Coordinates of C-alpha atoms in Angstrom, one line a residue:
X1 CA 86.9 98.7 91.1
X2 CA 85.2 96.7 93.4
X3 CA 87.3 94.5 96.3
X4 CA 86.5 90.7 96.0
X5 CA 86.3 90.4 99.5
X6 CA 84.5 90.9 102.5
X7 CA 85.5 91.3 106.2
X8 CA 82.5 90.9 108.6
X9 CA 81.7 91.9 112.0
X10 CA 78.8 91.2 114.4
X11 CA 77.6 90.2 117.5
X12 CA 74.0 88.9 118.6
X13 CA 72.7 88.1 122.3
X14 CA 70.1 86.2 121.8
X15 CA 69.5 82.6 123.9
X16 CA 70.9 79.3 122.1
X17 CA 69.6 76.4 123.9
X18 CA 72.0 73.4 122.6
X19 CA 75.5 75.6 121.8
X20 CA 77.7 72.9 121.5
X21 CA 74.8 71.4 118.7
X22 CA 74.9 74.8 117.1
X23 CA 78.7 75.6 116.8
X24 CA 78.8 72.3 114.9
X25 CA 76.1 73.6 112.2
X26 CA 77.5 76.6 112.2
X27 CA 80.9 75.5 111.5
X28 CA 79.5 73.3 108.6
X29 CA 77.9 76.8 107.3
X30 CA 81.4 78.0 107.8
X31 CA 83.3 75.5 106.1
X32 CA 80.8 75.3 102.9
X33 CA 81.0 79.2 102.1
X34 CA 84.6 79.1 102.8
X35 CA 84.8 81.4 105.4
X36 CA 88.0 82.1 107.3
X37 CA 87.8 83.5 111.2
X38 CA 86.6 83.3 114.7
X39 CA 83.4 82.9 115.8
X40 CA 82.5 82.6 119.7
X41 CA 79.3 80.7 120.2
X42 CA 78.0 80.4 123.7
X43 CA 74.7 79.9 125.8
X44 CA 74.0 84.2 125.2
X45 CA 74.7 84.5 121.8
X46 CA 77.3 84.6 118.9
X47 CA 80.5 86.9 118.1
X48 CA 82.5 86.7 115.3
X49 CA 84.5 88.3 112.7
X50 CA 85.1 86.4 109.5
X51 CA 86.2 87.2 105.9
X52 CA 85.5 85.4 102.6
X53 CA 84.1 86.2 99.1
X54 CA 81.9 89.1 98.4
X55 CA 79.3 86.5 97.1
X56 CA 80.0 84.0 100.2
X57 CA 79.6 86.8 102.3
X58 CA 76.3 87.8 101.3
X59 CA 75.1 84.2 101.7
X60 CA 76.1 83.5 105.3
X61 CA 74.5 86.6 106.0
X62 CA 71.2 86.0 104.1
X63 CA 71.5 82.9 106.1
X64 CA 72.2 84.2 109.4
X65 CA 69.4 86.6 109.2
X66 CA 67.0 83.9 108.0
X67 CA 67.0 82.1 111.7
X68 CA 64.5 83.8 114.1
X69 CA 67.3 83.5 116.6
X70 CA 69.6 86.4 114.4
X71 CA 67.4 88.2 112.6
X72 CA 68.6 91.4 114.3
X73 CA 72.5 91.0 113.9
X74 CA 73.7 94.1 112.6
X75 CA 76.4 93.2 110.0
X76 CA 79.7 95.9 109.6
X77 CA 81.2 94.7 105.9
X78 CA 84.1 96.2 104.6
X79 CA 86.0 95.4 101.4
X80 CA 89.0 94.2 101.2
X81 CA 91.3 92.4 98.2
X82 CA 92.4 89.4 100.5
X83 CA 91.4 87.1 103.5
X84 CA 91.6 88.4 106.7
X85 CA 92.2 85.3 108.2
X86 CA 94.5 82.5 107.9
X87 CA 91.9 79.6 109.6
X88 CA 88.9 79.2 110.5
X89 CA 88.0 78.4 114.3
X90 CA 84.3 78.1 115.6
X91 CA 84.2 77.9 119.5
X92 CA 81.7 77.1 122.2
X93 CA 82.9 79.5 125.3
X94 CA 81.0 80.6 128.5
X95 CA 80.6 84.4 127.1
X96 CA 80.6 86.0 123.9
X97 CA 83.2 88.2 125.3
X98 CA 85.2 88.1 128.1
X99 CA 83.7 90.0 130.7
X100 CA 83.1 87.7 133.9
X101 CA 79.8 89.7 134.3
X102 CA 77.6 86.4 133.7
X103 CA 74.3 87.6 135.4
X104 CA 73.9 90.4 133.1
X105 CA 71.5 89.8 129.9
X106 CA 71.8 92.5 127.7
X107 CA 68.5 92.1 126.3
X108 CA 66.9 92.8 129.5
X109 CA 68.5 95.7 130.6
X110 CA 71.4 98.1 129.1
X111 CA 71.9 101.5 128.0
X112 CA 70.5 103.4 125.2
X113 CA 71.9 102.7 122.0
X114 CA 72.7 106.2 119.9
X115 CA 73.1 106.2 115.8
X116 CA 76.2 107.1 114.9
X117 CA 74.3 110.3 114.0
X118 CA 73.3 110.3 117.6
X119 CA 76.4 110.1 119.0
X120 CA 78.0 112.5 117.3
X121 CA 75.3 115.3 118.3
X122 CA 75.8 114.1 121.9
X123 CA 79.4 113.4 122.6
X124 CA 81.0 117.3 122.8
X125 CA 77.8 118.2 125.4
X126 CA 79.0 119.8 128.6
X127 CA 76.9 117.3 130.2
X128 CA 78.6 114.1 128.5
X129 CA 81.5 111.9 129.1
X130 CA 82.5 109.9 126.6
X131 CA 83.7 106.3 127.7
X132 CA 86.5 104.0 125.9
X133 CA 85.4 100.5 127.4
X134 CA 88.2 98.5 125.4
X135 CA 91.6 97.7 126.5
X136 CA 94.9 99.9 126.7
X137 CA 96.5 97.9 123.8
X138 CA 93.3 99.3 121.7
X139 CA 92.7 102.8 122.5
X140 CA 96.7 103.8 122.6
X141 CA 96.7 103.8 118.5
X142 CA 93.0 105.6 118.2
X143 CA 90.5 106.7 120.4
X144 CA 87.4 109.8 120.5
X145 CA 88.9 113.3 121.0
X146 CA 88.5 113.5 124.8
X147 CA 87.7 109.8 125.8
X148 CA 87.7 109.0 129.2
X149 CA 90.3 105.4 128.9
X150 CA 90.5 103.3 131.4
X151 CA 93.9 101.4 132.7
X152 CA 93.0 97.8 132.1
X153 CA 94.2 95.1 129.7
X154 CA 91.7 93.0 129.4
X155 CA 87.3 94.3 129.4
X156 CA 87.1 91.7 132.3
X157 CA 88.8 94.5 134.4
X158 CA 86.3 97.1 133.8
X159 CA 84.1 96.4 136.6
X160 CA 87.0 96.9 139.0
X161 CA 87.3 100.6 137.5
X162 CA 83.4 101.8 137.8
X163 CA 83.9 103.0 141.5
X164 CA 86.6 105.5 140.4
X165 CA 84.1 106.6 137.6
X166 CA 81.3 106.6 140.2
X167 CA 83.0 109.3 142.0
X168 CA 83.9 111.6 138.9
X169 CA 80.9 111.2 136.6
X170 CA 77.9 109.5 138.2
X171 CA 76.0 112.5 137.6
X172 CA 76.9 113.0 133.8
X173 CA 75.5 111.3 131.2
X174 CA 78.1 108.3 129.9
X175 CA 78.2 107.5 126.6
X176 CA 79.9 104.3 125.8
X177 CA 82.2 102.9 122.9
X178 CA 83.8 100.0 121.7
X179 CA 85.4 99.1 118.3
X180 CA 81.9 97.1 116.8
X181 CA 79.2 97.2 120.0
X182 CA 79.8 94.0 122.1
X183 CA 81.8 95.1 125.0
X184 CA 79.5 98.7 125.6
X185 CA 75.7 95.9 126.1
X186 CA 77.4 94.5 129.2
X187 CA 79.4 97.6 130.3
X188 CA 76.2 100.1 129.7
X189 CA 74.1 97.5 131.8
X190 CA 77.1 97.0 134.5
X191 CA 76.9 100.8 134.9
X192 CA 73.1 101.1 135.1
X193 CA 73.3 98.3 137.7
X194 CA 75.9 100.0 139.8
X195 CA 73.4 103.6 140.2
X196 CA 74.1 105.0 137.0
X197 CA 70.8 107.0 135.5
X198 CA 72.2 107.6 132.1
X199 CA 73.8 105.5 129.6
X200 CA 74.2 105.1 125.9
X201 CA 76.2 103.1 123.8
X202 CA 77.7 103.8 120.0
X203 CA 75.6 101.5 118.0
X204 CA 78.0 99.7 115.6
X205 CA 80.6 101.1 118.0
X206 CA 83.8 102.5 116.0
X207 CA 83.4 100.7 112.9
X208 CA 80.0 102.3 112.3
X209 CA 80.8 105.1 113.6
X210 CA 83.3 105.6 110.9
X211 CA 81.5 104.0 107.8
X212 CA 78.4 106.5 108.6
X213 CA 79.5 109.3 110.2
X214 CA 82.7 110.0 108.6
X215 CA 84.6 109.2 111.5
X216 CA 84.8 112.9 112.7
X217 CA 86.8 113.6 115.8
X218 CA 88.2 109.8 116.4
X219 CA 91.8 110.4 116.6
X220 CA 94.2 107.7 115.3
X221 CA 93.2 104.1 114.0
X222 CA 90.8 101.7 115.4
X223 CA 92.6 98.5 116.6
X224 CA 90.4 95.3 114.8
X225 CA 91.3 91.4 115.7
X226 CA 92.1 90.2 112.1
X227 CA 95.2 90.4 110.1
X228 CA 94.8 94.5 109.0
X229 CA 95.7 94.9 112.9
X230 CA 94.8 98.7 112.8
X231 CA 92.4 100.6 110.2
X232 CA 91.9 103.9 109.3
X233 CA 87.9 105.1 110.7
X234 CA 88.3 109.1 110.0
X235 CA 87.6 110.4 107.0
X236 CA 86.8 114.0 107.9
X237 CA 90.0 115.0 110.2
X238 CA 92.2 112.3 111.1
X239 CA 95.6 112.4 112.6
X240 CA 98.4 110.1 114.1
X241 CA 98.0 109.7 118.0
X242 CA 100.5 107.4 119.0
X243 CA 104.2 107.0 119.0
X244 CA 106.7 105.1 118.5
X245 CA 107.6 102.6 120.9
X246 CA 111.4 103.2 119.8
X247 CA 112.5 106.6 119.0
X248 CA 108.9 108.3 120.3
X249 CA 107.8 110.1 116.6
X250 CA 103.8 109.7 115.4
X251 CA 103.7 106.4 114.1
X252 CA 100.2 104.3 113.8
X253 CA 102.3 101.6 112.3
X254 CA 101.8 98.5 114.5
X255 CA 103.8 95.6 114.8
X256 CA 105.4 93.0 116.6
X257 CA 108.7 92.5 117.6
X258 CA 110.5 90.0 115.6
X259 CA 111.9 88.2 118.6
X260 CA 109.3 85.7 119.2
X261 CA 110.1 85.1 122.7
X262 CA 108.9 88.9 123.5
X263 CA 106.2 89.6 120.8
X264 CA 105.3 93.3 121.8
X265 CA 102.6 94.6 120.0
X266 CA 103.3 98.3 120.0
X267 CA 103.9 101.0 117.1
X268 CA 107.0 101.2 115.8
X269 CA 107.9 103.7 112.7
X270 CA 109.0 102.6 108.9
X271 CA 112.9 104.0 109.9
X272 CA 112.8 102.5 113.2
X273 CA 111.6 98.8 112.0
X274 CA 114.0 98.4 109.2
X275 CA 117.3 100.4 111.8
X276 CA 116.0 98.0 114.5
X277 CA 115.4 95.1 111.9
X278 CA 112.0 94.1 113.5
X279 CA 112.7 94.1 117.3
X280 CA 111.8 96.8 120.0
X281 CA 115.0 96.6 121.4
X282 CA 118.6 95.7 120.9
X283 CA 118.4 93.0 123.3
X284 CA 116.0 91.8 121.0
X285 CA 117.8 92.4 118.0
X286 CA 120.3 90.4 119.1
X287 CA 118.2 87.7 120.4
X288 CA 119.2 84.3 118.6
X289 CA 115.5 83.3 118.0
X290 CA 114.4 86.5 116.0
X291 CA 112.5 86.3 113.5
X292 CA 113.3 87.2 110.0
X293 CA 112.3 91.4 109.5
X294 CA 110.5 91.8 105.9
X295 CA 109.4 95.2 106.5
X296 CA 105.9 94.6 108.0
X297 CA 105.9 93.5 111.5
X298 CA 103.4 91.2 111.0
X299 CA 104.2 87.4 111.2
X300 CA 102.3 84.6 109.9
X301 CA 101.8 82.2 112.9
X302 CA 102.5 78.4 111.5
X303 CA 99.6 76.5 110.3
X304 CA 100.8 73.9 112.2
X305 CA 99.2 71.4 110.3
X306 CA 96.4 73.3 110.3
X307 CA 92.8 71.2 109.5
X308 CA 89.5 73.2 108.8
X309 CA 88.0 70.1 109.9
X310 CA 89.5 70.2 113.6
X311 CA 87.1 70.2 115.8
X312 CA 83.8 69.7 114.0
X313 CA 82.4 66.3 114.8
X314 CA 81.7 64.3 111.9
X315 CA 79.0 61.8 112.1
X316 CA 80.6 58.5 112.5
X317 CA 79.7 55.5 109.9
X318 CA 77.3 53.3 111.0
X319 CA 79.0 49.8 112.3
X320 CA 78.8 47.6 109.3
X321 CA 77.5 43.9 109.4
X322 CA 79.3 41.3 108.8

């Protein structure tokens, strides 16, 4: 039986001249097809993960490939039965992501991108190393057999980290990953900028990765930004990675702890969250703001009076005359 919805993922650097203009049209788009995400619009491009109906989808894609401007976004869809989001949010920001590498243009310069095909023939070579550019949060629940991870929290950290990789693997050829594509453009052409001769990138990073290759060899789950949290990629020979945060046995389960106050995101087994009723710890058990346990680990945030309307400039009426 086919799922009535769609989850979508994409990135595109391409130049928008006016983006505060554009986020406004776009979240019109948005709001008409009654999409539900986040969308990052900036001077370099446009990021965004959104969900809505299978039909919806479809149209906001037609449409986004119908502009000049997007015509190369490579949509990843996957099915789902609900929303992935709670709210929509359309934002102008100074990157698409994060990165604080503003002089790089990824559509002048980056590394090669590999087919998921590609990748896999490549990545077990000798002569390869094959590079997790996301954060620790991310590649602790799933990650390529072998990755090389880095210790930062956030990708505007990696270019603080290539002068320890200069020194081990300058010489090898580096094949970058990500969970959809966006982070590798800017941290292939970072690396190629700092001396290195040979650089790919996973096109469609993980999520590709999985839906046309099978997934082979990515151990654990692949960490994604909408309400699923963590999502199976391997279909050919999976297994469990990480622990749990409490009592240490395989556990991909990830949640957060029911006291609001500390939030951890971190795995936590089915035995574990129901003896621990939600929280990490028994400080946090006991903590007089926790939160309710219902056996997920996952917790709404309010809606806060939430408008779909909130930030989107409406044309003001025209003063009337009296």
């Amino acid at each position: 039986m086919n799922k009535p919805y769609n989850i979508l993922l994409y990135y595109c650097y391409t130049p928008i001249a006016d983006p505060e203009a554009f986020r406004e049209e776009h979240h019109l788009l948005c709001l008409e097809l009654n999409l539900l995400g986040r969308i990052i619009v900036s001077k370099e491009g446009l990021n965004g993960t959104v969900s809505g109906s299978a039909e919806d989808c479809a149209t906001y894609m037609a449409t986004m490939k119908a502009d000049p401007r997007f015509a190369k976004i490579d949509f990843k869809v996957d099915a789902s039965d609900i929303h992935a989001f709670a709210k929509l949010h359309v934002r102008t920001k100074a990157e698409i992501v994060h990165s604080g590498m503003l002089h790089i243009d990824p559509n002048q310069r980056t590394g090669q991108h590999l087919s998921p095909q590609e990748f896999k023939a490549m990545k077990d070579r000798e002569d390869v190393v094959v590079l997790d550019v996301r954060s620790d949060y991310e590649y602790s629940v799933g990650r390529f057999k072998n990755a090389v991870t880095l210790d930062i929290g956030n990708f505007r950290e990696f270019p603080e980290k290539v002068n320890e990789l200069k020194e081990k693997y300058k010489d090898k050829k580096i094949l970058t990953y990500c969970t959809g594509g966006i982070k590798c453009e800017k941290a292939s052409a970072f690396l190629l900028e700092q001396g290195f001769e040979n650089v790919y990138q996973l096109h469609g990073g993980i999520i590709k990765y999985g839906m046309e290759a099978g997934g082979e060899d990515f151990e654990g789950k692949c960490y994604v930004f909408d309400n699923r949290v963590a999502v199976d990629v391997n279909k050919v020979n999976p297994q469990v990675i990480s622990e749990c945060y409490v009592c240490g046995t395989k556990s991909d389960r990830m949640v957060n702890c029911a006291n609001p106050v500390c939030n951890l995101h971190v795995p936590i087994c089915e035995a574990c969250g129901w003896g621990m009723d939600g929280a990490c710890s028994p400080a946090c058990k006991e903590h007089p703001e926790k939160r309710p346990y219902n056996g997920t680990g996952y917790y709404q945030k309010e809606m806060n009076g939430y408008n779909p309307l909130k930030g989107f400039n409406r044309p003001k009426k025209a003063d009337v005359q009296v």
